[in-house]
Amino acid sequence: MAFEVKMPQLGLTMEEGTVTRWVKKEGEAVKAGDVIVEITTDKLTSEVESEFDGTMLKIVAQEGEDIPVKGLLAYIGEPGETVGSAEAAPATAPVVEVAPVVAAPLAAVAVTATGRVRISPLARKTATKMGIDYTNVKGSGPAGRIVQKDILTAAQSAPVVATVATQAAASTPAPVIASGSIDLMEGDEVVKLAGMRKVVAERMAQSRREIPSVTQNVKIDVTNLMKFRKQVNEDLGVKYSVNDFILKAVAKALKNNKHILVTLDGDKIIKRAHVNVGMAVALDEGLIVPVLKDIDKMSLEEISATAKDLAERARTNKLGMDEYKGSTFSISNLGMFGVETFDPIVNQPDSGILGVCAVQDELVMDDEGNISKRQFMRISFTFDHRLIDGATAAKFELAIKELLENPMKILL
């Protein structure tokens, strides 16, 4: 009897995953414990192992396809064995125009303080495909959040009105909803928005929609910091980076400015107890933010070692799921690319993110007319203005400035 390989639930909040790459191909032998497929979800790519011995009889879910949890991926069994009738959708399906389905109101719909309906990404996608007006659907998830099963239930109970553009039998596969397209030019390549890039796109857009953000820029004289770092590295025989000192300074500033560590949850403000700093790491396929937890309790040596370890394992896809969750503040450092200033986007549910820019040489004239070369760096603090006022943000930035301009204070 053939065994079904289904999409595993790799996290408590996971609702779907993207098939990134099939390691085993149809017809290849498989042993229990062999890696058969790579799945990407919530910024993490995981290897899925087979639970069975046999042969890869049929791959149902193609690379780049989004599959819900427990959705069918493939069949494993004995060579020549007949498998289920599940087939991939035909390349060309009848195009139909579907009128929106209006579900009967079930109860009060859970909304955030900003009026946004609480709905999971998979539920929203399902509602769009089925033409369901989810603003009238009661959610059964945490805090009344609408999940996929709520949309499916609403679809079964609501009348459907559809205009079919082509004749199709009752057994016709699910219709493809027509959509607009961009004119292509010779040499253009079209690839599917999937995996990590899709998650990044969704979260960045969501943050921009939901947060009234403000970015403030502060110029910092880091001449003494650069000298201090060089001296420490020479005296101790270590290789602390500028970023290590910045992480330490930010951790200390956050510890003394806990009002920055807040999260908005509906009509409630959560005051965070831990200084957990997410550190943005750029990958070829997107962006991931591993977290240095309780960084305010770490020494400079511990911060340096932890940051390097997390960044390296992020680039080699060896992070555990818990290592990129739980941030209460985030830092994005583009200084190594020569970026002079930028407006980072808040990494929800955090209320603030610090952009770190390049160190640059400048000529400065003192009060007596003497000219000297100094080194300056700008920081760009983006924050949720619903929770943090401009003056409050400025005081936090000045705390960072004070530490970086007087580097000995970072270690005290």
Coordinates of C-alpha atoms in Angstrom, one line a residue:
M1 CA 0.0 0.0 0.0
A2 CA 1.4 3.4 -1.0
F3 CA 2.0 6.0 1.7
E4 CA 1.0 9.6 1.5
V5 CA 3.6 12.3 2.2
K6 CA 1.9 15.3 3.6
M7 CA 2.9 18.9 4.4
P8 CA 4.2 18.8 8.0
Q9 CA 3.3 21.5 10.6
L10 CA 6.7 23.0 11.3
G11 CA 5.5 25.6 13.8
L12 CA 2.4 26.2 16.0
T13 CA 1.2 29.1 13.7
M14 CA 2.1 27.5 10.4
E15 CA -0.8 27.2 8.0
E16 CA 1.0 26.5 4.7
G17 CA 4.5 25.9 3.3
T18 CA 6.2 26.3 -0.1
V19 CA 7.8 23.4 -1.8
T20 CA 11.3 24.7 -2.4
R21 CA 13.1 21.7 -3.9
W22 CA 12.5 18.0 -4.3
V23 CA 15.7 16.2 -3.2
K24 CA 14.3 12.8 -4.3
K25 CA 12.8 12.5 -7.8
E26 CA 10.1 10.2 -9.1
G27 CA 11.4 6.6 -9.4
E28 CA 14.2 7.0 -6.9
A29 CA 14.6 4.7 -3.9
V30 CA 13.8 6.2 -0.5
K31 CA 14.7 5.0 3.0
A32 CA 13.2 6.2 6.3
G33 CA 15.2 9.1 7.4
D34 CA 16.3 10.2 3.9
V35 CA 15.7 13.9 3.2
I36 CA 13.1 14.0 0.4
V37 CA 12.0 17.6 0.1
E38 CA 12.9 21.1 1.3
I39 CA 10.0 23.3 2.6
T40 CA 10.1 27.0 3.2
T41 CA 7.8 28.7 5.7
D42 CA 7.9 31.8 7.8
K43 CA 11.5 32.7 6.6
L44 CA 12.9 29.3 7.4
T45 CA 13.8 26.5 5.0
S46 CA 13.5 23.0 6.5
E47 CA 14.5 19.6 5.3
V48 CA 11.7 17.0 5.5
E49 CA 12.7 13.4 6.0
S50 CA 10.8 10.3 4.8
E51 CA 9.0 8.2 7.4
F52 CA 8.9 5.2 5.0
D53 CA 11.0 2.9 2.9
G54 CA 10.1 2.5 -0.7
T55 CA 10.2 4.3 -4.0
M56 CA 9.1 7.9 -4.8
L57 CA 6.1 6.9 -6.9
K58 CA 4.6 10.3 -7.7
I59 CA 5.2 13.9 -6.8
V60 CA 2.0 15.8 -6.5
A61 CA 3.1 19.2 -5.3
Q62 CA 5.5 20.9 -7.7
E63 CA 8.4 23.1 -6.7
G64 CA 7.3 26.7 -5.9
E65 CA 3.8 25.6 -5.0
D66 CA 2.1 26.6 -1.8
I67 CA 0.5 23.7 0.1
P68 CA -1.6 23.9 3.3
V69 CA -0.6 21.9 6.4
K70 CA -1.5 18.2 5.9
G71 CA -1.9 18.9 2.1
L72 CA -0.7 16.1 -0.2
L73 CA 2.9 16.3 -1.4
A74 CA 3.8 12.9 -2.8
Y75 CA 3.4 9.1 -2.7
I76 CA 6.0 6.6 -1.5
G77 CA 5.4 2.9 -2.1
E78 CA 6.5 -0.2 -4.1
P79 CA 7.6 0.1 -7.7
G80 CA 4.6 -0.2 -10.1
E81 CA 2.1 0.3 -7.3
T82 CA -1.1 2.3 -8.1
V83 CA -1.5 5.5 -6.2
G84 CA -4.4 7.9 -5.5
S85 CA -6.0 9.9 -8.2
A86 CA -4.7 13.2 -7.0
E87 CA -3.3 15.1 -9.9
A88 CA -1.8 18.5 -10.4
A89 CA -4.2 21.0 -12.0
P90 CA -4.1 21.1 -15.8
A91 CA -1.9 23.8 -17.3
T92 CA -5.0 25.3 -19.0
A93 CA -8.2 25.5 -17.1
P94 CA -11.5 27.2 -18.1
V95 CA -11.4 30.8 -17.1
V96 CA -14.5 32.0 -15.3
E97 CA -15.7 35.2 -13.7
V98 CA -16.8 34.6 -10.2
A99 CA -19.1 37.1 -8.5
P100 CA -18.2 37.7 -4.8
V101 CA -19.8 35.3 -2.3
V102 CA -21.3 37.1 0.6
A103 CA -21.4 34.9 3.7
A104 CA -24.2 35.4 6.2
P105 CA -22.9 37.2 9.4
L106 CA -22.2 34.6 12.0
A107 CA -21.2 36.9 14.9
A108 CA -19.2 40.0 15.7
V109 CA -16.0 40.0 13.7
A110 CA -12.7 40.4 15.6
V111 CA -10.9 43.6 14.5
T112 CA -7.8 45.4 15.7
A113 CA -7.7 48.9 17.2
T114 CA -7.1 50.2 13.7
G115 CA -10.1 48.5 12.3
R116 CA -8.2 45.7 10.5
V117 CA -9.9 42.3 10.5
R118 CA -7.9 39.6 12.2
I119 CA -7.3 37.0 9.5
S120 CA -4.5 34.6 8.7
P121 CA -2.6 34.9 5.3
L122 CA -3.9 31.5 4.2
A123 CA -7.5 32.4 5.1
R124 CA -7.2 35.7 3.2
K125 CA -5.8 33.9 0.2
T126 CA -8.6 31.2 0.3
A127 CA -11.3 33.9 0.7
T128 CA -9.9 35.8 -2.4
K129 CA -9.8 32.6 -4.5
M130 CA -13.4 31.6 -3.5
G131 CA -14.8 35.1 -3.7
I132 CA -15.7 35.2 0.0
D133 CA -16.3 38.5 1.8
Y134 CA -14.4 37.6 5.0
T135 CA -15.4 40.9 6.8
N136 CA -18.6 39.1 7.9
V137 CA -17.0 35.8 8.9
K138 CA -16.6 34.9 12.6
G139 CA -13.1 33.7 13.4
S140 CA -12.4 30.6 15.5
G141 CA -8.7 31.2 16.0
P142 CA -6.9 32.9 18.9
A143 CA -8.5 36.3 19.8
G144 CA -11.2 35.7 17.2
R145 CA -8.7 35.4 14.3
I146 CA -10.2 34.1 11.1
V147 CA -8.5 30.9 9.9
Q148 CA -8.9 28.8 6.7
K149 CA -11.6 26.5 8.1
D150 CA -13.8 29.5 8.9
I151 CA -13.7 30.5 5.2
L152 CA -14.4 27.0 4.0
T153 CA -17.4 26.8 6.5
A154 CA -18.7 30.2 5.2
A155 CA -18.4 29.1 1.6
Q156 CA -20.5 26.0 2.3
S157 CA -23.3 28.0 4.0
A158 CA -23.4 30.9 1.5
P159 CA -25.2 31.1 -1.8
V160 CA -22.8 31.2 -4.8
V161 CA -23.6 33.2 -7.9
A162 CA -21.2 32.7 -10.8
T163 CA -21.1 33.5 -14.5
V164 CA -19.2 30.9 -16.5
A165 CA -17.4 32.2 -19.5
T166 CA -16.9 28.7 -21.0
Q167 CA -18.9 25.5 -20.9
A168 CA -17.5 23.1 -18.3
A169 CA -18.7 19.8 -16.9
A170 CA -19.4 19.4 -13.2
S171 CA -16.2 17.5 -12.8
T172 CA -14.1 20.4 -14.2
P173 CA -11.1 21.3 -11.9
A174 CA -11.2 24.4 -9.8
P175 CA -11.6 27.5 -12.0
V176 CA -8.7 30.0 -12.6
I177 CA -9.7 33.6 -11.8
A178 CA -8.6 35.9 -14.5
S179 CA -6.2 38.7 -13.5
G180 CA -4.3 41.6 -15.2
S181 CA -0.7 41.3 -16.3
I182 CA 2.3 43.5 -17.0
D183 CA 3.5 43.9 -20.6
L184 CA 6.7 41.9 -21.1
M185 CA 9.6 42.9 -23.2
E186 CA 12.2 40.7 -24.9
G187 CA 14.5 39.1 -22.4
D188 CA 12.2 39.5 -19.4
E189 CA 12.1 36.5 -17.0
V190 CA 9.0 35.7 -15.0
V191 CA 9.5 33.8 -11.7
K192 CA 6.9 33.0 -9.1
L193 CA 6.9 35.1 -5.9
A194 CA 7.4 32.2 -3.4
G195 CA 9.2 31.0 -0.3
M196 CA 11.2 33.5 1.7
R197 CA 10.8 36.3 -0.8
K198 CA 7.0 35.9 -0.6
V199 CA 7.0 36.0 3.2
V200 CA 9.3 39.1 3.2
A201 CA 7.0 40.9 0.7
E202 CA 3.9 40.1 2.7
R203 CA 5.3 41.3 6.0
M204 CA 6.9 44.5 4.7
A205 CA 3.6 45.5 3.0
Q206 CA 1.6 44.6 6.1
S207 CA 3.9 46.7 8.3
R208 CA 3.6 49.7 6.0
R209 CA -0.2 49.4 5.9
E210 CA -0.7 49.0 9.6
I211 CA 1.9 51.2 11.3
P212 CA 2.0 55.0 11.2
S213 CA 5.8 55.0 11.2
V214 CA 8.2 57.9 11.7
T215 CA 12.0 57.8 11.0
Q216 CA 14.4 60.1 12.9
N217 CA 18.1 60.4 11.9
V218 CA 20.9 61.3 14.3
K219 CA 24.6 62.0 13.4
I220 CA 27.2 60.5 15.7
D221 CA 30.9 61.3 16.0
V222 CA 32.4 57.8 16.3
T223 CA 36.1 58.9 16.1
N224 CA 36.8 57.8 19.6
L225 CA 34.9 54.6 19.1
M226 CA 37.0 53.6 16.1
K227 CA 40.2 54.3 18.0
F228 CA 38.9 52.5 21.1
R229 CA 37.9 49.4 19.1
K230 CA 41.3 49.3 17.4
Q231 CA 43.1 49.5 20.8
V232 CA 40.9 46.8 22.4
N233 CA 41.5 44.4 19.5
E234 CA 45.2 44.9 19.6
D235 CA 45.5 44.6 23.4
L236 CA 43.3 41.6 23.7
G237 CA 44.1 39.9 20.4
V238 CA 40.5 39.8 19.4
K239 CA 38.5 41.0 16.4
Y240 CA 35.5 42.8 17.7
S241 CA 33.5 44.5 14.9
V242 CA 32.0 48.0 14.9
N243 CA 28.6 46.2 14.9
D244 CA 29.5 44.3 18.1
F245 CA 30.0 47.7 19.9
I246 CA 26.7 49.0 18.4
L247 CA 24.8 46.0 19.6
K248 CA 26.2 46.4 23.1
A249 CA 25.4 50.1 23.1
V250 CA 21.8 49.6 21.9
A251 CA 21.2 46.8 24.4
K252 CA 22.3 49.2 27.2
A253 CA 20.2 52.0 25.9
L254 CA 17.2 49.8 25.7
K255 CA 17.7 48.5 29.2
N256 CA 17.5 52.2 30.4
N257 CA 14.7 53.1 28.1
K258 CA 12.2 50.2 28.5
H259 CA 9.4 52.4 27.1
I260 CA 10.8 51.6 23.6
L261 CA 10.1 47.9 24.2
V262 CA 6.3 47.9 23.7
T263 CA 3.9 46.0 21.4
L264 CA 0.3 47.0 20.4
D265 CA -2.2 44.1 20.6
G266 CA -5.6 45.3 19.7
D267 CA -6.6 47.8 22.5
K268 CA -3.8 46.6 24.8
I269 CA -0.2 47.7 25.1
I270 CA 2.3 44.9 26.0
K271 CA 5.3 46.2 27.9
R272 CA 8.1 43.8 27.1
A273 CA 10.3 42.4 30.0
H274 CA 13.2 41.2 27.9
V275 CA 15.7 43.0 25.7
N276 CA 15.7 40.6 22.7
V277 CA 17.3 42.3 19.7
G278 CA 16.7 40.9 16.2
M279 CA 19.6 41.3 13.8
A280 CA 18.7 41.5 10.1
V281 CA 20.8 39.2 8.0
A282 CA 20.6 39.5 4.2
L283 CA 20.4 36.3 2.1
D284 CA 20.3 35.8 -1.6
E285 CA 16.6 34.7 -1.4
G286 CA 15.4 37.3 1.1
L287 CA 15.9 38.5 4.7
I288 CA 16.0 36.7 8.0
V289 CA 16.2 38.2 11.5
P290 CA 17.8 35.9 14.1
V291 CA 17.4 37.1 17.7
L292 CA 20.0 37.8 20.4
K293 CA 17.9 37.1 23.5
D294 CA 18.5 38.9 26.8
I295 CA 21.3 40.8 25.1
D296 CA 21.5 43.3 27.9
K297 CA 22.9 40.6 30.1
M298 CA 25.6 39.6 27.7
S299 CA 29.2 40.8 27.7
L300 CA 30.8 42.3 24.6
E301 CA 32.6 39.0 24.1
E302 CA 29.3 37.0 24.3
I303 CA 27.5 39.4 22.0
S304 CA 30.3 39.2 19.4
A305 CA 30.4 35.4 19.4
T306 CA 26.6 35.0 19.4
A307 CA 26.1 37.5 16.6
K308 CA 28.7 35.8 14.4
D309 CA 27.3 32.4 15.1
L310 CA 23.7 33.4 14.3
A311 CA 24.7 35.2 11.1
E312 CA 26.7 32.3 9.8
R313 CA 24.0 29.7 10.6
A314 CA 21.4 32.0 9.0
R315 CA 23.4 32.0 5.8
T316 CA 23.8 28.3 5.8
N317 CA 20.1 27.6 6.7
K318 CA 21.0 26.0 10.1
L319 CA 18.9 28.1 12.4
G320 CA 16.3 26.6 14.7
M321 CA 12.8 28.0 14.6
D322 CA 13.1 29.5 18.1
E323 CA 16.3 31.4 17.1
Y324 CA 14.5 33.9 14.8
K325 CA 11.4 34.5 17.0
G326 CA 10.8 36.6 20.1
S327 CA 12.5 39.9 19.2
T328 CA 11.4 43.0 21.1
F329 CA 13.5 45.4 19.0
S330 CA 15.5 45.1 15.7
I331 CA 18.6 46.4 14.1
S332 CA 19.5 46.6 10.4
N333 CA 23.1 47.5 9.6
L334 CA 23.8 48.6 6.0
G335 CA 27.0 50.5 6.9
M336 CA 29.2 48.0 5.2
F337 CA 27.5 48.8 1.9
G338 CA 28.3 52.5 2.2
V339 CA 24.6 53.5 2.8
E340 CA 24.5 57.0 4.3
T341 CA 20.9 57.0 5.5
F342 CA 17.7 54.9 5.0
D343 CA 14.3 54.4 6.5
P344 CA 14.1 50.8 7.8
I345 CA 10.6 49.2 8.1
V346 CA 9.4 48.1 11.5
N347 CA 9.6 44.3 12.1
Q348 CA 6.2 43.5 13.7
P349 CA 5.3 43.0 16.4
D350 CA 8.2 45.2 17.5
S351 CA 7.6 48.9 17.8
G352 CA 11.0 50.1 16.6
I353 CA 13.9 49.3 14.4
L354 CA 17.3 51.0 14.2
G355 CA 19.1 51.5 10.9
V356 CA 22.9 51.7 11.1
C357 CA 24.7 53.6 8.3
A358 CA 28.2 53.9 7.0
V359 CA 31.1 55.5 8.9
Q360 CA 32.4 58.5 6.9
D361 CA 35.4 60.9 7.2
E362 CA 34.6 64.6 7.5
L363 CA 36.6 67.7 8.1
V364 CA 35.6 69.7 11.2
M365 CA 36.5 73.2 12.3
D366 CA 36.6 73.8 16.0
D367 CA 35.8 77.0 17.9
E368 CA 39.4 78.3 17.4
G369 CA 39.4 77.7 13.6
N370 CA 41.5 74.5 13.7
I371 CA 40.5 71.9 11.1
S372 CA 40.7 68.2 11.9
K373 CA 39.4 64.9 10.4
R374 CA 36.7 63.2 12.3
Q375 CA 34.6 60.1 11.6
F376 CA 30.8 60.2 11.7
M377 CA 28.0 57.7 11.4
R378 CA 24.3 58.2 11.2
I379 CA 21.6 56.1 12.8
S380 CA 18.0 56.0 11.5
F381 CA 15.4 55.1 14.1
T382 CA 12.0 54.1 12.7
F383 CA 9.2 53.7 15.3
D384 CA 5.5 53.1 15.6
H385 CA 4.0 56.5 16.4
R386 CA 1.0 55.0 18.0
L387 CA 3.2 53.8 20.9
I388 CA 6.3 56.1 20.8
D389 CA 6.3 59.9 20.6
G390 CA 8.9 61.8 18.8
A391 CA 10.5 63.2 21.9
T392 CA 10.7 59.8 23.5
A393 CA 12.4 58.4 20.4
A394 CA 14.8 61.3 20.4
K395 CA 15.9 60.6 24.0
F396 CA 16.5 57.0 23.1
E397 CA 18.7 58.0 20.2
L398 CA 20.6 60.5 22.3
A399 CA 21.3 57.6 24.8
I400 CA 22.8 55.6 22.0
K401 CA 24.8 58.7 20.8
E402 CA 26.2 59.3 24.3
L403 CA 27.4 55.7 24.5
L404 CA 29.0 55.5 21.0
E405 CA 30.7 58.9 21.5
N406 CA 32.1 57.8 24.8
P407 CA 32.9 54.1 24.2
M408 CA 34.3 53.3 27.6
K409 CA 30.7 53.8 29.0
I410 CA 29.6 50.9 26.7
L411 CA 31.6 48.5 28.8
L412 CA 30.9 49.9 32.3

